[in-house]
Coordinates of C-alpha atoms and ligand atoms in Angstrom, one line a residue:
M1 CA 98.8 154.4 112.4
V2 CA 98.9 151.6 109.8
A3 CA 95.7 150.6 108.0
L4 CA 93.7 148.0 109.9
S5 CA 91.1 145.5 108.9
K6 CA 87.5 146.0 109.7
S7 CA 87.5 143.2 112.3
T8 CA 90.5 144.8 114.1
I9 CA 88.7 148.1 114.1
E10 CA 85.5 146.5 115.5
Q11 CA 87.2 146.1 118.9
F12 CA 87.1 149.9 119.3
F13 CA 83.3 150.1 118.9
M14 CA 81.5 151.0 122.1
K15 CA 80.5 147.8 123.8
T16 CA 78.8 149.0 127.0
C17 CA 76.3 151.4 125.6
K18 CA 74.2 151.6 122.5
P19 CA 75.6 153.6 119.7
V20 CA 74.8 157.2 120.3
N21 CA 74.6 160.4 118.5
A22 CA 75.2 162.5 121.5
L23 CA 73.7 166.0 120.9
A24 CA 76.0 169.0 121.1
F25 CA 75.2 170.7 124.4
P26 CA 75.4 174.4 124.2
Q27 CA 74.6 174.9 127.9
I28 CA 78.0 173.9 129.1
P29 CA 78.6 176.2 132.2
L30 CA 80.8 179.1 131.2
V31 CA 83.0 180.9 133.7
D32 CA 84.7 184.1 132.8
L33 CA 87.5 184.3 135.3
S34 CA 87.7 188.1 135.0
K35 CA 84.1 188.6 136.1
P36 CA 83.0 189.2 139.7
D37 CA 80.4 186.3 139.5
A38 CA 83.1 183.8 138.6
N39 CA 83.3 182.2 142.1
H40 CA 79.6 181.7 142.4
L41 CA 79.3 180.3 138.8
L42 CA 82.2 177.8 139.1
V43 CA 80.9 176.4 142.4
K44 CA 77.4 176.1 140.9
A45 CA 78.9 174.3 137.9
C46 CA 80.9 171.9 140.1
Q47 CA 77.7 171.0 142.1
D48 CA 75.4 170.7 139.0
F49 CA 77.8 169.1 136.5
G50 CA 81.4 168.7 137.8
F51 CA 82.4 170.4 134.6
F52 CA 82.7 173.9 133.1
K53 CA 84.5 175.9 130.5
V54 CA 86.8 178.8 131.4
V55 CA 87.4 181.9 129.4
N56 CA 89.7 184.9 130.1
H57 CA 92.1 182.5 131.7
G58 CA 95.2 184.5 131.1
I59 CA 97.3 181.6 129.7
P60 CA 99.5 182.9 127.0
L61 CA 98.5 181.6 123.6
K62 CA 102.2 181.1 122.7
F63 CA 102.5 178.3 125.4
I64 CA 99.6 176.5 124.0
N65 CA 100.7 176.8 120.3
K66 CA 104.3 175.8 121.0
L67 CA 103.2 172.7 122.9
E68 CA 100.6 171.8 120.2
S69 CA 103.3 172.1 117.5
E70 CA 105.9 170.0 119.5
A71 CA 103.2 167.4 120.0
T72 CA 102.1 167.4 116.4
N73 CA 105.8 166.8 115.4
F74 CA 106.0 163.9 117.8
F75 CA 102.8 162.2 116.7
S76 CA 103.6 162.6 113.0
S77 CA 107.1 161.1 113.4
P78 CA 107.7 157.5 112.3
Q79 CA 106.2 154.8 114.5
S80 CA 109.7 153.4 115.4
I81 CA 110.6 156.8 116.9
K82 CA 107.4 157.1 118.8
E83 CA 107.8 153.6 120.2
K84 CA 111.2 154.5 121.6
A85 CA 109.2 156.7 124.0
G86 CA 107.1 153.7 125.1
P87 CA 105.7 151.6 126.4
P88 CA 103.8 153.6 129.1
D89 CA 104.9 152.0 132.3
P90 CA 102.9 154.1 133.3
F91 CA 104.7 157.0 131.7
G92 CA 105.7 157.3 128.1
Y93 CA 104.1 156.8 124.7
G94 CA 101.0 154.6 124.4
N95 CA 99.1 153.4 121.3
K96 CA 95.5 152.1 121.5
S97 CA 96.0 150.4 124.9
I98 CA 95.0 152.5 128.0
G99 CA 96.2 151.5 131.4
R100 CA 97.0 147.9 132.4
N101 CA 93.7 146.3 132.5
G102 CA 92.6 145.7 128.9
D103 CA 91.0 149.1 128.0
V104 CA 91.5 150.0 124.3
G105 CA 90.8 153.3 122.5
W106 CA 91.5 154.7 119.1
V107 CA 94.2 157.0 120.5
E108 CA 97.9 157.5 120.8
Y109 CA 99.2 159.4 123.8
L110 CA 102.1 160.6 125.8
L111 CA 101.7 160.3 129.6
L112 CA 104.2 162.4 131.6
D113 CA 105.0 162.6 135.3
V114 CA 104.9 166.3 136.2
K115 CA 106.8 165.9 139.5
N116 CA 109.9 164.3 138.0
G117 CA 110.8 165.2 134.4
S118 CA 113.1 162.1 134.2
N119 CA 110.7 160.2 131.9
Y120 CA 111.0 162.9 129.2
D121 CA 114.3 161.5 128.1
K122 CA 112.5 158.7 126.3
I123 CA 111.4 161.3 123.8
Q124 CA 113.6 162.4 121.0
H125 CA 115.0 166.0 121.5
P126 CA 113.7 165.9 125.1
E127 CA 115.2 169.4 125.8
D128 CA 112.7 171.1 123.4
F129 CA 109.8 169.1 124.6
L130 CA 110.7 169.5 128.3
C131 CA 110.9 173.2 128.0
V132 CA 107.5 173.7 126.3
V133 CA 105.8 171.2 128.6
D134 CA 107.2 172.9 131.7
D135 CA 106.0 176.4 130.6
Y136 CA 102.6 175.1 129.7
V137 CA 102.1 172.9 132.8
T138 CA 103.3 175.7 135.2
A139 CA 100.8 178.1 133.6
V140 CA 97.9 175.6 133.7
K141 CA 98.8 174.6 137.3
N142 CA 98.7 178.2 138.4
M143 CA 95.3 178.6 136.8
A144 CA 94.0 175.4 138.4
C145 CA 95.2 176.7 141.8
E146 CA 93.5 180.1 141.3
I147 CA 90.2 178.2 140.5
L148 CA 90.6 176.0 143.5
E149 CA 91.1 179.1 145.7
M150 CA 88.0 180.7 144.2
M151 CA 86.1 177.5 145.1
A152 CA 87.3 177.7 148.7
D153 CA 86.3 181.3 148.9
E154 CA 82.8 180.7 147.7
L155 CA 82.4 177.7 150.0
E156 CA 83.8 179.9 152.9
L157 CA 86.6 177.4 153.6
E158 CA 89.7 178.4 155.4
P159 CA 92.5 178.5 154.6
R160 CA 91.7 179.5 151.1
N161 CA 94.6 177.2 149.8
V162 CA 93.0 174.1 151.4
F163 CA 92.8 172.5 147.9
S164 CA 95.4 174.4 146.0
K165 CA 98.2 173.6 148.5
L166 CA 98.0 170.0 147.4
L167 CA 98.9 170.9 143.8
M168 CA 101.5 173.4 144.9
D169 CA 103.2 170.8 147.2
E170 CA 106.6 169.8 145.8
Q171 CA 105.5 166.2 146.1
S172 CA 102.2 166.7 144.3
D173 CA 101.5 163.6 142.2
S174 CA 100.3 165.4 139.1
V175 CA 100.3 164.0 135.6
F176 CA 100.2 165.5 132.2
R177 CA 98.8 163.8 129.1
V178 CA 98.7 164.6 125.4
N179 CA 96.1 162.5 123.5
Y180 CA 96.2 162.2 119.7
Y181 CA 93.1 160.7 118.1
P182 CA 94.0 159.8 114.5
P183 CA 91.2 159.9 111.8
C184 CA 89.9 156.4 110.9
P185 CA 88.6 156.4 107.3
E186 CA 88.1 152.6 107.3
V187 CA 85.2 153.0 109.8
E188 CA 82.8 154.8 107.5
E189 CA 81.5 151.5 106.1
S190 CA 80.6 150.3 109.6
E191 CA 79.1 153.6 110.5
K192 CA 76.1 152.7 108.4
D193 CA 75.2 150.4 111.3
G194 CA 75.2 153.4 113.6
G195 CA 78.5 152.4 115.2
N196 CA 80.8 154.7 117.2
L197 CA 84.5 154.4 117.5
I198 CA 85.6 154.8 121.0
G199 CA 88.6 157.1 121.4
F200 CA 88.8 157.1 125.2
G201 CA 86.2 155.0 127.2
E202 CA 83.9 156.5 129.8
H203 CA 85.6 157.2 133.2
T204 CA 86.0 159.8 135.9
D205 CA 89.4 161.3 136.6
P206 CA 90.8 160.1 140.0
Q207 CA 92.7 163.3 140.9
I208 CA 91.5 166.6 142.3
I209 CA 91.1 168.7 139.2
S210 CA 91.7 168.2 135.5
V211 CA 92.4 171.0 133.0
L212 CA 91.7 170.1 129.4
R213 CA 92.4 171.9 126.3
S214 CA 91.7 170.5 122.8
D215 CA 91.9 171.7 119.2
N216 CA 88.7 172.5 117.4
T217 CA 87.7 168.9 116.6
S218 CA 84.7 167.6 118.5
G219 CA 84.7 164.2 120.4
L220 CA 84.6 164.9 124.1
E221 CA 81.3 163.9 125.7
I222 CA 80.0 164.3 129.2
S223 CA 77.4 162.3 131.0
L224 CA 74.5 164.3 132.6
R225 CA 72.8 163.3 135.8
D226 CA 70.0 161.5 133.9
G227 CA 72.7 159.2 132.3
S228 CA 72.4 160.8 128.8
W229 CA 75.6 161.7 127.0
V230 CA 76.1 165.1 125.4
S231 CA 78.8 166.3 123.1
V232 CA 81.0 169.3 124.3
P233 CA 81.4 171.8 121.5
P234 CA 85.2 172.2 121.1
D235 CA 86.8 175.5 121.7
S236 CA 90.6 175.7 121.2
E237 CA 90.9 179.1 123.0
S238 CA 89.2 178.0 126.2
F239 CA 89.9 175.4 128.9
F240 CA 87.6 172.8 130.3
I241 CA 87.7 171.9 134.0
N242 CA 86.7 168.5 135.4
V243 CA 86.1 167.8 139.0
G244 CA 88.1 164.6 140.0
D245 CA 87.1 161.9 142.4
S246 CA 89.4 163.3 145.2
L247 CA 87.6 166.7 145.1
Q248 CA 84.3 164.9 145.2
V249 CA 85.4 163.2 148.4
M250 CA 86.9 166.4 150.0
T251 CA 83.7 168.3 149.4
N252 CA 81.7 165.3 150.8
G253 CA 79.9 164.7 147.5
R254 CA 78.9 168.3 147.0
F255 CA 81.0 168.6 143.9
K256 CA 80.6 165.7 141.4
S257 CA 83.4 164.1 139.6
I258 CA 82.1 163.9 136.0
K259 CA 81.9 160.9 133.8
H260 CA 83.3 161.7 130.4
R261 CA 84.6 159.9 127.3
V262 CA 85.9 160.7 123.8
V263 CA 84.3 159.4 120.6
A264 CA 86.9 159.4 117.8
N265 CA 86.2 161.5 114.8
T266 CA 86.6 159.2 111.9
K267 CA 87.4 162.0 109.4
K268 CA 89.5 164.4 111.4
S269 CA 92.3 164.0 113.9
R270 CA 91.9 165.5 117.4
M271 CA 94.5 166.5 119.9
S272 CA 93.9 167.2 123.5
M273 CA 96.2 168.0 126.4
I274 CA 95.2 167.5 130.0
Y275 CA 96.8 168.4 133.3
F276 CA 95.6 166.2 136.2
G277 CA 96.3 168.0 139.5
G278 CA 96.8 165.4 142.2
P279 CA 97.9 165.5 145.9
P280 CA 101.1 164.1 147.3
L281 CA 101.0 160.3 147.7
N282 CA 100.9 160.3 151.5
E283 CA 98.0 162.9 151.6
K284 CA 94.9 161.8 153.5
I285 CA 91.8 162.3 151.4
A286 CA 88.6 162.8 153.4
P287 CA 85.7 165.2 153.5
L288 CA 86.9 168.5 155.0
A289 CA 86.3 168.8 158.7
S290 CA 84.9 172.3 158.2
L291 CA 82.2 171.0 155.9
L292 CA 81.3 168.2 158.3
E293 CA 80.9 170.7 161.2
R294 CA 77.9 171.9 159.2
E295 CA 76.0 168.9 160.4
E296 CA 76.8 166.7 157.5
D297 CA 77.6 163.0 157.8
S298 CA 80.9 162.0 156.2
L299 CA 79.9 159.9 153.1
Y300 CA 83.4 158.5 152.6
K301 CA 86.0 156.5 154.5
E302 CA 89.4 158.2 154.7
F303 CA 92.1 157.0 152.4
T304 CA 95.5 158.2 151.3
W305 CA 96.1 159.2 147.6
F306 CA 98.6 156.3 147.4
E307 CA 95.8 153.8 148.4
Y308 CA 93.3 155.4 146.0
K309 CA 95.7 155.5 143.2
N310 CA 96.8 151.9 143.7
S311 CA 93.2 150.8 143.6
A312 CA 92.3 153.0 140.7
F313 CA 95.2 151.8 138.6
T314 CA 94.2 148.2 139.0
S315 CA 90.7 149.0 137.7
T316 CA 89.3 149.3 134.2
L317 CA 88.3 152.8 132.9
S318 CA 84.6 152.5 133.5
H319 CA 84.8 151.1 137.0
N320 CA 83.2 153.0 139.8
R321 CA 86.4 153.6 141.8
L322 CA 84.9 155.5 144.6
G323 CA 82.4 152.7 145.4
L324 CA 85.0 151.0 147.6
F325 CA 85.4 154.1 149.8
E326 CA 81.7 155.1 150.2
K327 CA 80.2 154.7 153.6
F328 CA 76.5 154.6 152.5
S329 CA 76.5 153.8 148.8
S330 CA 72.8 154.5 148.4
K331 CA 73.1 158.1 149.5
I332 CA 75.4 159.2 146.6
Ligands
LIG1 C1 92.4 152.1 132.8 C2 93.1 153.0 133.5 C3 93.8 154.1 132.8 C4 94.0 155.1 133.9 C5 94.4 154.1 135.0 C6 93.3 153.1 135.0 O1 93.5 151.9 135.6 C7 92.0 153.8 135.6 C8 92.1 155.3 135.6 C9 92.7 155.8 134.3 C10 93.0 157.3 134.3 C11 91.9 158.2 133.8 C12 92.4 159.7 133.9 C13 93.8 159.9 133.4 O2 93.8 159.9 132.0 C14 94.8 158.8 133.9 C15 96.2 159.1 133.6 C16 94.5 158.6 135.4 O3 95.1 159.2 136.3 O4 93.5 157.7 135.6 C17 94.3 157.4 133.4 C18 95.1 156.2 133.8 C19 96.1 155.8 132.7 O5 95.9 156.1 131.5 O6 97.1 155.2 133.1
AKG2 O1 91.2 163.6 125.2 C1 90.2 164.1 125.9 O2 89.6 165.1 125.5 C2 89.9 163.5 127.2 C3 90.7 162.4 127.6 C4 90.5 162.0 129.1 O3 89.5 162.1 129.6 C5 91.7 161.6 129.8 O4 92.8 161.5 129.3 O5 91.5 161.3 131.0
FE2_3 FE1 89.6 161.9 131.7

């Protein structure tokens, strides 16, 4: 990134909420996938937070390291090379501008379509990149499916692939993103006023499940039920799982899609990679009939993922996207 003036940088300061010093939150739910209580703990975490950390995940470290090193090469290449992989329409390289509706963040990113690798050819040496992304995404998708099946078991839902089949479907509309948050030394002056540089503004993820891995730089924050923000202690050897809006709907609001954001670290860069597991475009998203048989009212109108995605992608990051599909907004 080129050096920017203070006034240019000011547009990245948080506008919607007072500057915060979100406390590090050591009580992030922790699920050890190799332990017998994993099913119970992950369902509890989805109900209480919509977020948890996973250890003993079985994803080979070499997949993670290779991808991190390819991505580091990419983000440290000359701006003109990176820009050849952009603009994000919606896939490709993006710089500071997120989505199409005016959101900005102190971030560079690569957004890739998992279903159809064709967009990789914007990137220089696509063959190297394609190979490492595929290995990584396949492994992470399998872990996401295992977690979704553990959820179904714990909720006594049948078949147990009721959620995971959506990610396994050849037409699954899943997305992969690598975010690079450069340091911003120019901001230290303004920090005296208690400012915070926004890396990625607050939002919920629209899909079913998101699997996030970052390096050991802090920055990710989650919003608790009382509206306070807490900082997630980074852990490069673990994965963090987010419940997405679609899973909130399918569980009729039992699982919460978590509001999260990234505050840029002004001194250190941060890199994260996120797999967003989504359903096929024509899939109908609605509370599962077997949950409604248990005498619950459906809280949501049915929609297809295509409809939800269209509406989501015309909204800004912080918009409450599910509001449009709620039947009784006061109940949620
Ligand atoms: C402002 C936007 C960026 C986003 C599309 C949207 O209009 C609203 C949802 C955003 C989000 C958040 C989670 C993922 O990072 C993402 C790829 C997604 O599916 O929804 C982004 C979208 C994006 O960056 O294009
Ligand atoms: O970079 C991160 O840690 C999170 C980014 C994020 O929430 C997203 O890309 O949807
Ligand atoms: Fe997100």
